[in-house]
Amino acid sequence: MTNFLSLADVTDIDALIQSGLAAKANPFADQHLGKNKTIGLIFFNSSLRTRLSTQKAAQNLGMNVMMMNVGQDSWGLEMEEGVLMNGDKAEHVREAAAVMGRYCNIIGIRAFAELKDREKDYREQVMHQFAKYARVPIVNLESATRHPLQSLADCITIEEAKTVARPKVVLTWLPHFKPLPQAVANSFCEWMNARAKAGHIEFIVTHPKGYELAPEFVGDTYVTHNQAEAFAGADFIYGKNWSSYMQYGQVLTQDPSWAVTMDDLQVTNNGKFMHCLPVRRNLKVADAVLDSPQSLVIEQAANREWSAQAVLKEILKHNG
Ligand code: CP
């Protein structure tokens, strides 16, 4: 593996899941791989889990870690080519990425969708510009359209918690008053579709009308607008809000009946609740669910360390 931008960079999901579980069992076994190597973690947006878990994973592998909040710790970065830089962005990504690539062996980047221009967001300009000019491996710490480190942690969590050979996994939309990106839902679909195609899970999606995700992520997954139908017999309920893809970036409904309650879980197979966090309690999911033994959200967040470690190990192994 060179870059980790999406599932397309992964040749064997099973091996990556097992590598994450091995790291969890023995976190410091591969310290030699990162000795005298440096990772730069670059954030255009806020983070708790991604920032801390990736730092921890890199340190477990013996790496030095540098972090930077773009625009706060650094100059604002211009991404467009050939522009007259007479605005508020003082440095171009051509120089910034090239310089960071001299200091770092790996660069991780978080850059959310702006939710103004769908074509621009789905072009993944920030990731591609860094990959082009940094000339070192790039790790996606959540981009405009994907959050693959989260999806790998979700795969690890499902593998650990499943009680049947081929669990039923449901992605459900949750209500929110703010427009949020589609990245987590897109990525979850991408990875779960691959798991379903390999026969490991059954996967379905439920959301209100108007919240259809991009076809390239949903594929031929069964989608229903009836949440109760989707939940019937489910082993895992994965909750997430996202704004509309079709009416790009808009909030079309805040219908509270889509929030997950203990009553909703009655029709599941003792279904476990998952969410990438942060989550707004009682807006998207009831306290009773999050505080119940059916909630996996803390274990899921803890597994972010092991998903990051599996990915960094793979990159270090192939880019020594
Ligand atoms: N799930 C996740 O990526 O959390 P942060 O936004 O806090 O990093």
Short mmCIF file of C-alpha atoms and ligand atoms in Angstrom, two decimals:
data_model
loop_
_atom_site.label_atom_id
_atom_site.label_comp_id
_atom_site.label_asym_id
_atom_site.label_seq_id
_atom_site.Cartn_x
_atom_site.Cartn_y
_atom_site.Cartn_z
CA MET A 1 0.00 0.00 0.00
CA THR A 2 1.28 3.49 -0.87
CA ASN A 3 -1.63 5.86 -0.23
CA PHE A 4 -4.72 5.12 1.87
CA LEU A 5 -7.32 7.36 0.27
CA SER A 6 -10.14 4.85 -0.21
CA LEU A 7 -11.00 1.16 -0.32
CA ALA A 8 -9.41 1.06 -3.78
CA ASP A 9 -6.00 1.23 -2.06
CA VAL A 10 -6.71 -1.99 -0.12
CA THR A 11 -5.90 -5.34 -1.68
CA ASP A 12 -7.15 -7.58 1.16
CA ILE A 13 -9.73 -6.25 3.67
CA ASP A 14 -9.64 -9.47 5.72
CA ALA A 15 -5.87 -9.19 6.15
CA LEU A 16 -6.19 -5.55 7.22
CA ILE A 17 -8.90 -6.43 9.78
CA GLN A 18 -6.72 -9.23 11.17
CA SER A 19 -3.73 -6.87 11.27
CA GLY A 20 -5.81 -4.42 13.33
CA LEU A 21 -6.85 -7.18 15.73
CA ALA A 22 -3.22 -8.34 16.02
CA ALA A 23 -2.16 -4.77 16.85
CA LYS A 24 -4.86 -4.63 19.52
CA ALA A 25 -3.51 -7.83 21.08
CA ASN A 26 0.14 -6.74 20.86
CA PRO A 27 0.40 -2.97 20.22
CA PHE A 28 4.20 -2.60 20.30
CA ALA A 29 5.27 -5.63 18.24
CA ASP A 30 6.19 -3.51 15.19
CA GLN A 31 8.00 -0.58 16.82
CA HIS A 32 11.01 -1.15 14.56
CA LEU A 33 8.96 -0.28 11.46
CA GLY A 34 8.51 3.37 12.42
CA LYS A 35 11.83 4.03 14.12
CA ASN A 36 13.28 7.36 12.91
CA LYS A 37 10.21 7.91 10.69
CA THR A 38 7.88 10.91 10.99
CA ILE A 39 4.17 11.30 10.27
CA GLY A 40 2.58 14.73 9.80
CA LEU A 41 -1.12 14.97 10.71
CA ILE A 42 -2.70 17.93 8.93
CA PHE A 43 -6.18 19.10 9.96
CA PHE A 44 -8.38 21.51 8.01
CA ASN A 45 -11.26 20.59 10.42
CA SER A 46 -11.85 19.64 14.07
CA SER A 47 -11.23 16.13 15.38
CA LEU A 48 -11.03 14.19 18.62
CA ARG A 49 -10.84 10.49 17.72
CA THR A 50 -8.97 10.69 14.42
CA ARG A 51 -6.34 13.02 15.81
CA LEU A 52 -5.64 11.07 18.99
CA SER A 53 -6.02 7.53 17.65
CA THR A 54 -3.75 8.16 14.65
CA GLN A 55 -1.13 9.79 16.88
CA LYS A 56 -1.30 6.84 19.27
CA ALA A 57 -1.10 4.29 16.44
CA ALA A 58 1.95 6.02 14.94
CA GLN A 59 3.66 6.12 18.35
CA ASN A 60 2.87 2.41 18.87
CA LEU A 61 4.81 1.83 15.64
CA GLY A 62 7.75 3.89 16.89
CA MET A 63 7.07 6.96 14.74
CA ASN A 64 7.56 10.63 15.55
CA VAL A 65 4.35 12.64 15.15
CA MET A 66 3.84 16.27 14.09
CA MET A 67 0.40 17.89 13.96
CA MET A 68 -0.84 21.07 12.35
CA ASN A 69 -4.21 22.84 12.13
CA VAL A 70 -4.21 24.52 8.72
CA GLY A 71 -5.07 28.21 8.88
CA GLN A 72 -4.58 28.36 12.66
CA ASP A 73 -1.06 26.96 13.11
CA SER A 74 -0.11 27.57 9.48
CA TRP A 75 -0.89 29.87 6.56
CA GLY A 76 -4.17 29.35 4.75
CA LEU A 77 -3.58 27.08 1.72
CA GLU A 78 -4.64 27.77 -1.87
CA MET A 79 -5.61 24.58 -3.75
CA GLU A 80 -6.54 25.96 -7.20
CA GLU A 81 -3.92 26.02 -9.95
CA GLY A 82 -2.98 29.13 -11.88
CA VAL A 83 -4.87 31.60 -9.70
CA LEU A 84 -3.92 35.14 -8.73
CA MET A 85 -3.32 34.72 -4.99
CA ASN A 86 -4.68 38.08 -3.86
CA GLY A 87 -7.13 36.63 -1.30
CA ASP A 88 -6.76 35.42 2.29
CA LYS A 89 -4.73 32.27 1.43
CA ALA A 90 -1.03 33.11 1.76
CA GLU A 91 0.56 29.82 0.59
CA HIS A 92 -0.05 27.46 -2.32
CA VAL A 93 -0.38 23.72 -1.80
CA ARG A 94 2.42 23.21 -4.36
CA GLU A 95 5.00 24.65 -1.94
CA ALA A 96 3.27 23.63 1.31
CA ALA A 97 2.85 19.95 0.38
CA ALA A 98 6.32 19.75 -1.18
CA VAL A 99 7.90 21.16 2.00
CA MET A 100 5.87 18.89 4.31
CA GLY A 101 6.91 15.95 2.16
CA ARG A 102 10.54 16.76 2.98
CA TYR A 103 9.83 16.68 6.73
CA CYS A 104 7.49 13.67 6.80
CA ASN A 105 7.60 10.04 5.63
CA ILE A 106 3.77 9.87 5.70
CA ILE A 107 1.19 12.68 5.72
CA GLY A 108 -2.37 12.26 7.08
CA ILE A 109 -4.94 14.85 6.00
CA ARG A 110 -8.43 15.76 7.19
CA ALA A 111 -10.37 18.02 4.82
CA PHE A 112 -14.19 17.90 4.94
CA ALA A 113 -16.64 18.67 2.17
CA GLU A 114 -17.61 22.34 1.97
CA LEU A 115 -21.14 21.27 0.87
CA LYS A 116 -21.43 24.20 -1.58
CA ASP A 117 -20.32 22.67 -4.89
CA ARG A 118 -20.91 18.90 -5.28
CA GLU A 119 -18.65 18.48 -8.27
CA LYS A 120 -15.80 20.24 -6.46
CA ASP A 121 -16.24 18.22 -3.25
CA TYR A 122 -16.47 14.89 -5.09
CA ARG A 123 -13.30 15.73 -7.03
CA GLU A 124 -11.34 15.39 -3.74
CA GLN A 125 -9.04 18.24 -4.67
CA VAL A 126 -7.22 18.51 -1.32
CA MET A 127 -6.27 14.82 -1.16
CA HIS A 128 -5.17 14.73 -4.77
CA GLN A 129 -3.15 17.94 -4.56
CA PHE A 130 -1.27 16.67 -1.49
CA ALA A 131 -0.69 13.26 -3.11
CA LYS A 132 0.65 15.02 -6.22
CA TYR A 133 2.99 17.52 -4.57
CA ALA A 134 4.06 15.90 -1.25
CA ARG A 135 5.53 12.83 -2.99
CA VAL A 136 5.12 10.73 0.20
CA PRO A 137 2.25 8.35 1.13
CA ILE A 138 -1.00 10.15 2.01
CA VAL A 139 -3.54 8.84 4.55
CA ASN A 140 -7.16 10.01 4.40
CA LEU A 141 -8.20 11.21 7.88
CA GLU A 142 -11.69 12.01 6.45
CA SER A 143 -11.99 13.70 3.13
CA ALA A 144 -14.90 15.33 1.30
CA THR A 145 -16.39 11.98 0.26
CA ARG A 146 -14.83 9.25 2.42
CA HIS A 147 -13.65 8.27 5.92
CA PRO A 148 -11.86 4.94 5.32
CA LEU A 149 -10.03 4.74 8.68
CA GLN A 150 -13.47 4.91 10.31
CA SER A 151 -14.84 2.23 8.00
CA LEU A 152 -11.94 -0.10 8.77
CA ALA A 153 -12.52 0.41 12.51
CA ASP A 154 -16.21 -0.37 11.88
CA CYS A 155 -15.25 -3.62 10.10
CA ILE A 156 -13.01 -4.57 13.03
CA THR A 157 -15.80 -3.80 15.51
CA ILE A 158 -18.37 -5.87 13.62
CA GLU A 159 -15.90 -8.76 13.30
CA GLU A 160 -15.31 -8.70 17.07
CA ALA A 161 -18.95 -8.29 18.15
CA LYS A 162 -20.83 -10.51 15.68
CA THR A 163 -22.75 -13.43 17.17
CA VAL A 164 -23.76 -15.04 13.86
CA ALA A 165 -21.62 -16.01 10.88
CA ARG A 166 -23.27 -13.56 8.44
CA PRO A 167 -24.77 -10.67 10.46
CA LYS A 168 -27.36 -8.26 9.09
CA VAL A 169 -25.92 -4.72 9.09
CA VAL A 170 -28.19 -1.68 8.60
CA LEU A 171 -27.08 1.87 7.85
CA THR A 172 -29.79 4.28 9.00
CA TRP A 173 -30.02 8.04 8.45
CA LEU A 174 -30.53 10.02 11.68
CA PRO A 175 -32.06 13.51 12.05
CA HIS A 176 -29.95 16.64 12.53
CA PHE A 177 -30.57 20.37 12.11
CA LYS A 178 -27.14 21.04 10.53
CA PRO A 179 -26.04 19.92 7.05
CA LEU A 180 -23.35 17.26 7.51
CA PRO A 181 -21.14 15.65 4.84
CA GLN A 182 -21.92 12.25 3.29
CA ALA A 183 -18.35 10.98 3.84
CA VAL A 184 -18.94 8.53 6.71
CA ALA A 185 -22.08 7.08 5.11
CA ASN A 186 -20.42 6.86 1.67
CA SER A 187 -17.40 5.06 3.07
CA PHE A 188 -19.49 2.74 5.24
CA CYS A 189 -21.49 1.74 2.13
CA GLU A 190 -18.29 1.22 0.13
CA TRP A 191 -16.74 -1.09 2.72
CA MET A 192 -19.95 -2.91 3.69
CA ASN A 193 -20.78 -3.56 0.02
CA ALA A 194 -17.39 -5.21 -0.33
CA ARG A 195 -18.00 -7.26 2.83
CA ALA A 196 -21.46 -8.26 1.57
CA LYS A 197 -20.14 -9.24 -1.87
CA ALA A 198 -17.56 -11.46 -0.15
CA GLY A 199 -20.40 -13.15 1.79
CA HIS A 200 -19.43 -11.86 5.24
CA ILE A 201 -22.56 -9.79 5.95
CA GLU A 202 -26.02 -8.82 4.70
CA PHE A 203 -26.18 -5.04 4.20
CA ILE A 204 -29.13 -2.69 3.71
CA VAL A 205 -29.63 1.07 3.91
CA THR A 206 -32.60 3.09 5.18
CA HIS A 207 -33.22 6.83 4.91
CA PRO A 208 -36.04 9.30 4.19
CA LYS A 209 -36.83 10.16 0.56
CA GLY A 210 -34.38 12.73 -0.81
CA TYR A 211 -31.37 11.38 1.11
CA GLU A 212 -30.21 8.95 -1.59
CA LEU A 213 -26.41 8.66 -1.52
CA ALA A 214 -24.24 8.83 -4.64
CA PRO A 215 -24.83 5.75 -6.85
CA GLU A 216 -21.11 4.87 -6.91
CA PHE A 217 -21.26 4.26 -3.15
CA VAL A 218 -24.65 2.56 -2.80
CA GLY A 219 -24.25 0.24 -5.78
CA ASP A 220 -26.98 -2.38 -5.84
CA THR A 221 -27.55 -2.34 -2.06
CA TYR A 222 -31.22 -2.68 -1.04
CA VAL A 223 -32.52 0.73 0.15
CA THR A 224 -35.82 1.23 1.99
CA HIS A 225 -37.56 4.34 3.31
CA ASN A 226 -39.16 2.21 6.05
CA GLN A 227 -36.77 2.17 9.03
CA ALA A 228 -38.74 -0.49 10.98
CA GLU A 229 -38.61 -2.83 7.97
CA ALA A 230 -34.83 -2.33 7.77
CA PHE A 231 -34.33 -2.94 11.50
CA ALA A 232 -36.22 -6.27 11.56
CA GLY A 233 -33.79 -9.01 12.58
CA ALA A 234 -30.75 -6.69 12.33
CA ASP A 235 -27.57 -7.55 14.24
CA PHE A 236 -25.96 -4.10 13.82
CA ILE A 237 -27.64 -0.69 13.48
CA TYR A 238 -25.18 1.93 12.20
CA GLY A 239 -26.60 5.43 12.69
CA LYS A 240 -25.40 8.53 10.86
CA ASN A 241 -26.81 11.80 9.64
CA TRP A 242 -25.91 13.13 6.22
CA SER A 243 -27.19 16.04 4.14
CA SER A 244 -28.83 15.50 0.76
CA TYR A 245 -26.62 14.47 -2.15
CA MET A 246 -29.27 15.22 -4.79
CA GLN A 247 -30.18 18.65 -3.38
CA TYR A 248 -26.58 19.04 -2.45
CA GLY A 249 -25.81 19.96 1.14
CA GLN A 250 -29.44 20.67 2.08
CA VAL A 251 -31.38 19.55 5.17
CA LEU A 252 -34.69 18.28 3.74
CA THR A 253 -36.24 17.00 6.98
CA GLN A 254 -35.47 16.80 10.69
CA ASP A 255 -38.18 14.19 11.35
CA PRO A 256 -37.48 13.05 14.94
CA SER A 257 -39.08 9.65 14.31
CA TRP A 258 -35.81 8.68 12.54
CA ALA A 259 -33.83 9.02 15.82
CA VAL A 260 -33.01 5.60 17.31
CA THR A 261 -34.71 4.61 20.58
CA MET A 262 -34.80 1.38 22.59
CA ASP A 263 -38.31 0.79 21.19
CA ASP A 264 -36.86 0.83 17.67
CA LEU A 265 -34.34 -1.85 18.65
CA GLN A 266 -37.11 -4.24 19.81
CA VAL A 267 -37.49 -5.73 16.31
CA THR A 268 -33.73 -6.33 15.93
CA ASN A 269 -31.78 -9.47 16.83
CA ASN A 270 -30.53 -7.86 20.05
CA GLY A 271 -29.02 -5.40 17.56
CA LYS A 272 -25.89 -3.50 18.53
CA PHE A 273 -25.89 0.26 17.96
CA MET A 274 -22.92 1.85 16.20
CA HIS A 275 -22.05 5.50 15.48
CA CYS A 276 -18.72 7.05 14.49
CA LEU A 277 -19.06 9.87 17.08
CA PRO A 278 -19.41 12.67 17.94
CA VAL A 279 -23.15 12.12 18.46
CA ARG A 280 -25.78 14.56 19.74
CA ARG A 281 -27.66 12.70 22.45
CA ASN A 282 -31.45 12.54 22.17
CA LEU A 283 -31.37 14.39 18.83
CA LYS A 284 -30.04 11.42 16.82
CA VAL A 285 -30.14 8.60 19.37
CA ALA A 286 -31.70 8.23 22.81
CA ASP A 287 -29.62 8.25 26.01
CA ALA A 288 -31.09 4.82 26.80
CA VAL A 289 -29.54 3.34 23.63
CA LEU A 290 -26.12 4.93 24.08
CA ASP A 291 -26.00 3.90 27.75
CA SER A 292 -27.23 0.34 27.14
CA PRO A 293 -25.13 -2.80 26.71
CA GLN A 294 -26.29 -2.75 23.07
CA SER A 295 -24.18 0.33 22.33
CA LEU A 296 -20.77 -0.29 20.72
CA VAL A 297 -19.81 3.36 20.23
CA ILE A 298 -16.93 3.42 22.72
CA GLU A 299 -15.42 0.14 21.52
CA GLN A 300 -15.84 1.38 17.95
CA ALA A 301 -13.93 4.59 18.77
CA ALA A 302 -11.28 2.57 20.61
CA ASN A 303 -10.83 0.47 17.48
CA ARG A 304 -9.82 3.61 15.56
CA GLU A 305 -6.35 3.14 17.09
CA TRP A 306 -6.08 -0.36 15.61
CA SER A 307 -7.42 0.56 12.20
CA ALA A 308 -4.88 3.39 11.98
CA GLN A 309 -2.11 1.08 13.16
CA ALA A 310 -2.97 -1.58 10.56
CA VAL A 311 -2.89 1.02 7.77
CA LEU A 312 0.32 2.75 8.90
CA LYS A 313 2.03 -0.61 9.33
CA GLU A 314 1.09 -1.59 5.77
CA ILE A 315 2.42 1.71 4.40
CA LEU A 316 5.67 1.49 6.42
CA LYS A 317 6.23 -2.10 5.27
CA HIS A 318 6.01 -1.12 1.60
CA ASN A 319 7.67 2.28 1.74
CA GLY A 320 10.71 1.61 3.89
N1 CP B 1 -15.27 9.59 14.12
C1 CP B 1 -14.37 10.58 13.97
O1 CP B 1 -13.74 10.72 12.94
O2 CP B 1 -14.23 11.38 15.08
P1 CP B 1 -13.47 12.78 15.06
O3 CP B 1 -14.22 13.69 14.10
O4 CP B 1 -13.55 13.28 16.49
O5 CP B 1 -12.08 12.56 14.61
#
